[in-house]
Short mmCIF file of C-alpha atoms in Angstrom, two decimals:
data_model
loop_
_atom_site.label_atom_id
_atom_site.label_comp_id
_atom_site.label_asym_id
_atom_site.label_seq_id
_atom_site.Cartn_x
_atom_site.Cartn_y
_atom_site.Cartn_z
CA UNK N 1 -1.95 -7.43 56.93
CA UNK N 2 -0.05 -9.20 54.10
CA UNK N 3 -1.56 -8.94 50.35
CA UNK N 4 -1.93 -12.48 50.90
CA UNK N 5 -3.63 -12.55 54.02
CA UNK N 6 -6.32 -9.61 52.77
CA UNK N 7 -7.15 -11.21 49.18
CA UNK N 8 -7.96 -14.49 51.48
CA UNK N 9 -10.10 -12.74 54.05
CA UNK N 10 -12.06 -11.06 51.06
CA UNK N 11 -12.65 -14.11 48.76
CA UNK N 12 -14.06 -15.78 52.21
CA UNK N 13 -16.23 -12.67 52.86
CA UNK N 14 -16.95 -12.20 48.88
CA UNK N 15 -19.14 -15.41 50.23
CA UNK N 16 -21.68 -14.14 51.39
CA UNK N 17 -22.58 -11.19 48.34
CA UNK N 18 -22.00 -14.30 46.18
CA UNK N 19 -24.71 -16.17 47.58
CA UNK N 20 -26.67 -13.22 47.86
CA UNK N 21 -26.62 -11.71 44.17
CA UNK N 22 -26.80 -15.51 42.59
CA UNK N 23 -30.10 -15.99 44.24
CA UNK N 24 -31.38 -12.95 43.06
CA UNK N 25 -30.14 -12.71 39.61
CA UNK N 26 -31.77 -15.85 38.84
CA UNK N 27 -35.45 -14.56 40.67
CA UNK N 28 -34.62 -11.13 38.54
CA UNK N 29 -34.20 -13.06 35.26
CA UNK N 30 -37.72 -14.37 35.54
CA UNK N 31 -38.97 -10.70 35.83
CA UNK N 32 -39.38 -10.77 39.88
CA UNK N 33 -37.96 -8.28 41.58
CA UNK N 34 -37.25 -9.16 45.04
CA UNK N 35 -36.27 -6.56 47.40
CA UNK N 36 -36.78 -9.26 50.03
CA UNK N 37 -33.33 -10.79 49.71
CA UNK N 38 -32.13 -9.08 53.12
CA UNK N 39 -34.99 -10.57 54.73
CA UNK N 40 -34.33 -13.56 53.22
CA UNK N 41 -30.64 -14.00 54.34
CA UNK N 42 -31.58 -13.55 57.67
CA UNK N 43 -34.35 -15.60 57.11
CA UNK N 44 -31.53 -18.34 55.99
CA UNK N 45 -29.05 -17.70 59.05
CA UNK N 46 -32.27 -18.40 61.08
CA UNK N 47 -33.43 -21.78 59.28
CA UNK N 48 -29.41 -23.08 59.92
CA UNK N 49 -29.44 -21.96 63.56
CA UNK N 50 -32.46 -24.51 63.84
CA UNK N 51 -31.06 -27.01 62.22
CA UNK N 52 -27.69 -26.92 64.24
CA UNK N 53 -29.96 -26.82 66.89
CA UNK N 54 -31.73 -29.84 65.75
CA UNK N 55 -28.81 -31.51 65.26
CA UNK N 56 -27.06 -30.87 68.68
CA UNK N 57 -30.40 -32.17 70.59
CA UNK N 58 -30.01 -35.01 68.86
CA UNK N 59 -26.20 -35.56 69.55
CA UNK N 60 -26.47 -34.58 73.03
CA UNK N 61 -29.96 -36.32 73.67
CA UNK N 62 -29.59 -39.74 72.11
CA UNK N 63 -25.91 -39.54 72.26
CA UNK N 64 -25.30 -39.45 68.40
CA UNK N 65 -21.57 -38.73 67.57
CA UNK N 66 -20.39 -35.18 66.54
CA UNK N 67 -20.09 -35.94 63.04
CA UNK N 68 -18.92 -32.72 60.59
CA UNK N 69 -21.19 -34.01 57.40
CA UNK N 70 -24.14 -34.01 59.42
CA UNK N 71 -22.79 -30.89 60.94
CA UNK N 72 -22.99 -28.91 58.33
CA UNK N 73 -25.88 -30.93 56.51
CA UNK N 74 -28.60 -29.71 59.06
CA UNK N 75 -28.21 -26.26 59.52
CA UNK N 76 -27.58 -26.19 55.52
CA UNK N 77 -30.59 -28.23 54.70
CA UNK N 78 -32.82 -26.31 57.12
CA UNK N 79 -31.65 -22.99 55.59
CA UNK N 80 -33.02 -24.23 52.03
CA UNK N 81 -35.94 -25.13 53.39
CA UNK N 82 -36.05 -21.71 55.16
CA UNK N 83 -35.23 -19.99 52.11
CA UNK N 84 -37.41 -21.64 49.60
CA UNK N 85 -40.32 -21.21 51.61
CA UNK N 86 -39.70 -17.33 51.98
CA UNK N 87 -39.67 -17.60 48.24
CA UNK N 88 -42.88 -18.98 48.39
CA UNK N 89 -44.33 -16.79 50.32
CA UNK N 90 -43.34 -14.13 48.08
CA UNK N 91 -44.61 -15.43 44.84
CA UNK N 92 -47.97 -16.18 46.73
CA UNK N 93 -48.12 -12.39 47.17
CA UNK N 94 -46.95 -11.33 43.90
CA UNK N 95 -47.26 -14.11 40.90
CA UNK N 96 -50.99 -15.10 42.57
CA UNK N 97 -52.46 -12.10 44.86
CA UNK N 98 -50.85 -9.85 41.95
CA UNK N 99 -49.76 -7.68 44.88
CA UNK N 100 -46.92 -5.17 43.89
CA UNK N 101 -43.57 -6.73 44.19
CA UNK N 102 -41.42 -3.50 46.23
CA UNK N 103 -43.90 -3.60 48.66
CA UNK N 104 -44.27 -7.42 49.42
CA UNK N 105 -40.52 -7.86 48.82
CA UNK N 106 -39.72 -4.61 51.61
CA UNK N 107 -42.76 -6.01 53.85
CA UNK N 108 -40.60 -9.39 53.40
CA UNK N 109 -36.74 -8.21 54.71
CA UNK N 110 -38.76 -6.68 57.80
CA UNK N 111 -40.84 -9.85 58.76
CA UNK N 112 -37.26 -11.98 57.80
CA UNK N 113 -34.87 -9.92 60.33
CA UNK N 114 -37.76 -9.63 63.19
CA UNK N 115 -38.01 -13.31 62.54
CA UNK N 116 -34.10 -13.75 62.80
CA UNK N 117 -34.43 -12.20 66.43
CA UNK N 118 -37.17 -13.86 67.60
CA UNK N 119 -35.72 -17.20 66.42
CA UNK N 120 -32.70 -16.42 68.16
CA UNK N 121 -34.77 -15.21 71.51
CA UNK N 122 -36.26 -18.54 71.23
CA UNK N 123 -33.24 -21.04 70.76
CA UNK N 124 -30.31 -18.82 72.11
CA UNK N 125 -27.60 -17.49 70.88
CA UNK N 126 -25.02 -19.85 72.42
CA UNK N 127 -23.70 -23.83 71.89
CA UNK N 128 -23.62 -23.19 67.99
CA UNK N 129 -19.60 -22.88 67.92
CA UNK N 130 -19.53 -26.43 68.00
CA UNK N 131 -20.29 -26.82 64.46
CA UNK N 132 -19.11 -23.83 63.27
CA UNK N 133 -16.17 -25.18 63.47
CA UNK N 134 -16.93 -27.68 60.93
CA UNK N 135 -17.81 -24.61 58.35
CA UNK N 136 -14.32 -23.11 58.90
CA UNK N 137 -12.38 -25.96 58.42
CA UNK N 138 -10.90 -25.94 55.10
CA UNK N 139 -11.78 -27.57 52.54
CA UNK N 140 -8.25 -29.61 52.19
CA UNK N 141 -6.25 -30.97 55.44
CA UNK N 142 -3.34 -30.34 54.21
CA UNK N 143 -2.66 -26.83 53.53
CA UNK N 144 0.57 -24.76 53.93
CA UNK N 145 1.16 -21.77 55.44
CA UNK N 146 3.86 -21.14 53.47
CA UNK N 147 1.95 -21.94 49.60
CA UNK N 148 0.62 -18.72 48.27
CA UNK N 149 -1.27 -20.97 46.22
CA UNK N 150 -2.46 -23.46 48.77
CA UNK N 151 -3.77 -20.47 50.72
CA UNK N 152 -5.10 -18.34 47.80
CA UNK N 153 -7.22 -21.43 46.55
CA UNK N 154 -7.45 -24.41 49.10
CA UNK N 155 -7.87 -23.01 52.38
CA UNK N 156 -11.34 -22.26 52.56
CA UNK N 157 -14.41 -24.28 54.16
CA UNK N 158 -17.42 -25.94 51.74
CA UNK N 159 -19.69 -23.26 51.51
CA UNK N 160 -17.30 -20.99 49.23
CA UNK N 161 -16.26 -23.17 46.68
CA UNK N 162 -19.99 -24.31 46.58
CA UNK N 163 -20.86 -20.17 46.19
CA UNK N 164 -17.82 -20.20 42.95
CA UNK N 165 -19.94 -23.72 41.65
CA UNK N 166 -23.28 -22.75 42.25
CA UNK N 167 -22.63 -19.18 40.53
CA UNK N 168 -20.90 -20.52 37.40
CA UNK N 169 -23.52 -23.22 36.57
CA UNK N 170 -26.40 -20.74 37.25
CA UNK N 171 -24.42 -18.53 34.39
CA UNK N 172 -23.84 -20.91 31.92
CA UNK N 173 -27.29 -22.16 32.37
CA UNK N 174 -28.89 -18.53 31.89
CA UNK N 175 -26.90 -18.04 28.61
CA UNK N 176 -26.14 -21.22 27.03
CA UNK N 177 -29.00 -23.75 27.45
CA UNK N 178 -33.00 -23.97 26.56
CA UNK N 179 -34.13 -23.77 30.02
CA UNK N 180 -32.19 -20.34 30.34
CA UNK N 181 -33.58 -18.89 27.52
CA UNK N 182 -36.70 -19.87 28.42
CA UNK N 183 -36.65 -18.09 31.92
CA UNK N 184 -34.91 -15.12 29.97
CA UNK N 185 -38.02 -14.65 27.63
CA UNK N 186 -40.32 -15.08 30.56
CA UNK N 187 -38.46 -11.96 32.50
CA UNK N 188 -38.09 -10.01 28.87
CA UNK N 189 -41.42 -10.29 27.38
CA UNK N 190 -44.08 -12.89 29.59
CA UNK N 191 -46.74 -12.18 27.27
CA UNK N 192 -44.78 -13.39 24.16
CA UNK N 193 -43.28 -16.21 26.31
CA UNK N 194 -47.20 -16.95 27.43
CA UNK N 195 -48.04 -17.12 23.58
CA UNK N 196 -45.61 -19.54 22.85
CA UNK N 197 -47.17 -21.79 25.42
CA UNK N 198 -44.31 -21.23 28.29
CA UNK N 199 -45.83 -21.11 31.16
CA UNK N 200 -45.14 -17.73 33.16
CA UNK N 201 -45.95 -18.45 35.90
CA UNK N 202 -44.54 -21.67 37.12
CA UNK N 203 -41.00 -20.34 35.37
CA UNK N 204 -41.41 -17.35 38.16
CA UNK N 205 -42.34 -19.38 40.87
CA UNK N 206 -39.79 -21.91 40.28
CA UNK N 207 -36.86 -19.33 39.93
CA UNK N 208 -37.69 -17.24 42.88
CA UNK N 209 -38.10 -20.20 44.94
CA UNK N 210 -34.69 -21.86 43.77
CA UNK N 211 -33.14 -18.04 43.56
CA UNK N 212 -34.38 -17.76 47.36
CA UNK N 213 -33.28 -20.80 48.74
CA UNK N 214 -29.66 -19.70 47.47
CA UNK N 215 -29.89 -16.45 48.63
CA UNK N 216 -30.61 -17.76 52.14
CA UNK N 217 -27.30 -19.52 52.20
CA UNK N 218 -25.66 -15.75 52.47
CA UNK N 219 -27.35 -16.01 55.85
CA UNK N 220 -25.96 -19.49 56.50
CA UNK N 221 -22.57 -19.01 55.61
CA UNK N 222 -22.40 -15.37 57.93
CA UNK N 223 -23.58 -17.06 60.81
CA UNK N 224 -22.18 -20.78 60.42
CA UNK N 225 -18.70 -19.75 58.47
CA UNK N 226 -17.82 -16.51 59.07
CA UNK N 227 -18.52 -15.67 62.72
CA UNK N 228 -18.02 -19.37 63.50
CA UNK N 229 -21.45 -20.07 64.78
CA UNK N 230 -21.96 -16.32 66.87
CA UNK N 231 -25.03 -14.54 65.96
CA UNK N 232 -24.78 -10.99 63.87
CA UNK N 233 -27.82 -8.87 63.92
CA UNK N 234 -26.79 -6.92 61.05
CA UNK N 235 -27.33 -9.44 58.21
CA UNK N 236 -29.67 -7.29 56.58
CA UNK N 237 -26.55 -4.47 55.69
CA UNK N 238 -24.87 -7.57 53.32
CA UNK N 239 -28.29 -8.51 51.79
CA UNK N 240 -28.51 -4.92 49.96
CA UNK N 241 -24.95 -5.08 49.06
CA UNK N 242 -26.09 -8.10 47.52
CA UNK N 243 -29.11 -6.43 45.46
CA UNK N 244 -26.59 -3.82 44.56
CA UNK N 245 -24.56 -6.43 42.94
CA UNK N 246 -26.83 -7.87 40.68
CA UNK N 247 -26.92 -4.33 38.48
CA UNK N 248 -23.15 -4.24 38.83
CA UNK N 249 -22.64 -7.51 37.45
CA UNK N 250 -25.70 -7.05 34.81
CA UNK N 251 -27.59 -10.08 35.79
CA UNK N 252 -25.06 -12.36 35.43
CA UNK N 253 -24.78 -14.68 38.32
CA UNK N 254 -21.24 -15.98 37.09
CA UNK N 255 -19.58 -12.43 36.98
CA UNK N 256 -20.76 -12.08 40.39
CA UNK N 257 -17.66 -14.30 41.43
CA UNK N 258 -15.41 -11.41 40.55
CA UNK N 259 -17.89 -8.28 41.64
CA UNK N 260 -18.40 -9.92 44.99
CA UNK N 261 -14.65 -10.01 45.32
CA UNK N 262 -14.07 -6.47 44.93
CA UNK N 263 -17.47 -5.43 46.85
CA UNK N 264 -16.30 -7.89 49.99
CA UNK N 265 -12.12 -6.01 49.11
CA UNK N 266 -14.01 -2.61 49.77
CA UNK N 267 -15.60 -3.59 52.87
CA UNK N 268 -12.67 -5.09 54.74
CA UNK N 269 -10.60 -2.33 53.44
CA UNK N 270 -10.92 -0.03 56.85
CA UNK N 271 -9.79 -3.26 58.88
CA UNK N 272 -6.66 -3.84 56.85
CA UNK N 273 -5.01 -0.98 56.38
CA UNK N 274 -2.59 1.13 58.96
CA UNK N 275 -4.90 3.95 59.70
CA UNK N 276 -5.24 5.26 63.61
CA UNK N 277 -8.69 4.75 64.79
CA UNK N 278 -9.20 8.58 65.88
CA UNK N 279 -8.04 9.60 62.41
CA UNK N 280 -11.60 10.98 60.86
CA UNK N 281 -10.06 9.45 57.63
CA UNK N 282 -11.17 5.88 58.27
CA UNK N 283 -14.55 6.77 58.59
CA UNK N 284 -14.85 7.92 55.07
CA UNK N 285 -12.70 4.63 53.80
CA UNK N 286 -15.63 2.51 56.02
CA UNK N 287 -18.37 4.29 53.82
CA UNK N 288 -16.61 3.08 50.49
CA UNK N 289 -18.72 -0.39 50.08
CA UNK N 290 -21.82 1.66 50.78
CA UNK N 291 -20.63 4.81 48.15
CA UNK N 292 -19.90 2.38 45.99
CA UNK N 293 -23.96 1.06 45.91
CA UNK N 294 -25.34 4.17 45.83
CA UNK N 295 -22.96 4.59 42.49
CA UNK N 296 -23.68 1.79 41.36
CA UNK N 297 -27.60 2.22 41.28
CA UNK N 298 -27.43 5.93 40.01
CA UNK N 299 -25.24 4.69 37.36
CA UNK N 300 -28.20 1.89 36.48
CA UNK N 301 -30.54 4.32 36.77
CA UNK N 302 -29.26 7.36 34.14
CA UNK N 303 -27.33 4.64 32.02
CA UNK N 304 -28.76 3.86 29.34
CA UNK N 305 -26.41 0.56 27.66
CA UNK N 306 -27.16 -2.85 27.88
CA UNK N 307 -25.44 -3.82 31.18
CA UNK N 308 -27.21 -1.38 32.94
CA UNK N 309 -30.68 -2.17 31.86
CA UNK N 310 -32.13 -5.55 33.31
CA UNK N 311 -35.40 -7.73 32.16
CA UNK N 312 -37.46 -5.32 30.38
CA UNK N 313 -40.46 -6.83 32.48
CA UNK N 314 -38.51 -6.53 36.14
CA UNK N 315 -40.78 -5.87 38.79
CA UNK N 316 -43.69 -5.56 36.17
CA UNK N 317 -46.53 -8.14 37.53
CA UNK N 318 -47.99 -10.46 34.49
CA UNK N 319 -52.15 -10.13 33.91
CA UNK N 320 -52.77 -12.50 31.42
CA UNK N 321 -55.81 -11.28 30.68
CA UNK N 322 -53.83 -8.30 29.29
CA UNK N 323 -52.49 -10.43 26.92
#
């Protein structure tokens, strides 16, 4: 595989961390710690097969035309849905019930990948190929082989340079505006946030529901984009990546552009370099991405600078009678 070829396939697969570790980073910054995100990709891929699915009954029922805005509108739209009521569902638990956030967010990425199979078991797992090839098409018709460039930067379908948007604007929101440093004090220090008059819990609710419904689009984009509409039953493996990449990028969603990139570069690795499959050697280069999370959250863990240390109330659940 050319240089070319491999920085392509991993900016497409850098997708779906992206997604991922933008959702969370903005639930994390509000002092929710949701370990539900794997759940809640598959929770996403699930919500888009039902919209495609939506969306092909109606095309095939009342004789609609195949039409690749729509296409990619439904199963996208349904996945939001999908995700933001996931992130619901977990404040409900957590911001309301005051139930403890590793459990319900754990209890959440097993009810979201049973969920993903029954869904599945329910619609089937064929006839979705017919839109996924409106996810795949790139972006711009008229790309050369030939351009570096072209290929490096305009050959990709909707969902990734929406990942690169979404993932900058969350950034520059989170550090340069009000609202950001609102949700920042909320996630730092709710009581002080709650004596200013900001109100805690809405600011949680809101950014783990928003954070969510991204997060879910991981899910979309695996099953829509990159397997072109097949199911995958291993959605939850990229979802912890994902929660890895949050610490690794220090809660940053727009850094996340370039820590996805190397995280999806170390998983593709194995599949792009010349090493004979009976060689024990490519086992250990398929356990890189994985090494590197474990790293990467024993380095958070013992470290103790800035970057390594998140909202000083992450994971903590706000009593305001404690106040």
């Amino acid at each position: 595989m050319s240089i070319i070829a491999f920085i392509q396939q991993a900016i497409r697969f850098a997708t779906i961390f992206l997604f991922g570790s933008t959702g969370e980073s903005i639930t994390e910054r509000s002092g929710h710690l949701n370990l539900g995100v794997p759940g809640i990709m598959c929770v996403g891929s699930a919500g888009a097969a039902l919209g495609a699915k939506l969306y092909l009954t109606l095309v095939d029922s009342c004789g609609f035309p195949m039409n690749g805005f729509f296409g990619v509108l439904f199963p996208v739209l349904f996945c939001l849905i999908c995700g933001a009521l996931a992130g619901l569902m977990f404040c409900f638990f957590t911001a309301t019930l005051k139930a403890n956030q590793n459990v319900v967010g754990l209890s959440m990425t097993t009810f979201g990948i049973g969920l993903y199979v029954v869904i599945f078991q329910i619609l089937g797992e064929s006839g979705y190929t017919r839109l996924g090839g409106y996810f795949t098409k790139v972006f711009f018709d008229s790309v050369s082989a030939s351009n570096w460039f072209e290929l490096l930067f305009l050959s990709y379908g909707p969902l990734v340079y929406l990942a690169i948007i979404v993932s900058i604007i969350a950034g520059l929101i989170i550090r340069k505006t009000k609202l950001g440093l609102t949700l920042r004090s909320v996630g730092e220090n709710p009581s002080a946030a709650d004596a200013t008059g900001i109100n805690v819990q809405k600011y949680r609710y809101v950014a783990t529901i928003i954070g969510s419904a991204i997060a879910a689009l991981g899910g979309c984009f695996l099953f829509m984009d990159y397997m072109a509409g097949q199911p995958l039953y291993n959605i939850d493996t990229y979802g912890w990546m994902a929660v890895a990449l949050v610490i690794f990028v220090g809660w940053n969603p727009d850094l996340g552009v370039l820590g996805s990139f190397l995280f999806a570069a170390a998983y593709i690795l194995p599949d792009s370099i010349k090493i004979d499959s009976k060689n024990p050697l490519i086992e250990i280069v398929r356990l890189l991405p994985y090494f590197l999370t474990i790293i990467i959250l024993i380095i958070s863990s013992v470290s103790k600078t800035k970057l390594s240390n998140g909202p000083k109330a992450l994971g903590v659940t706000y009593f305001r009678e404690d106040r």
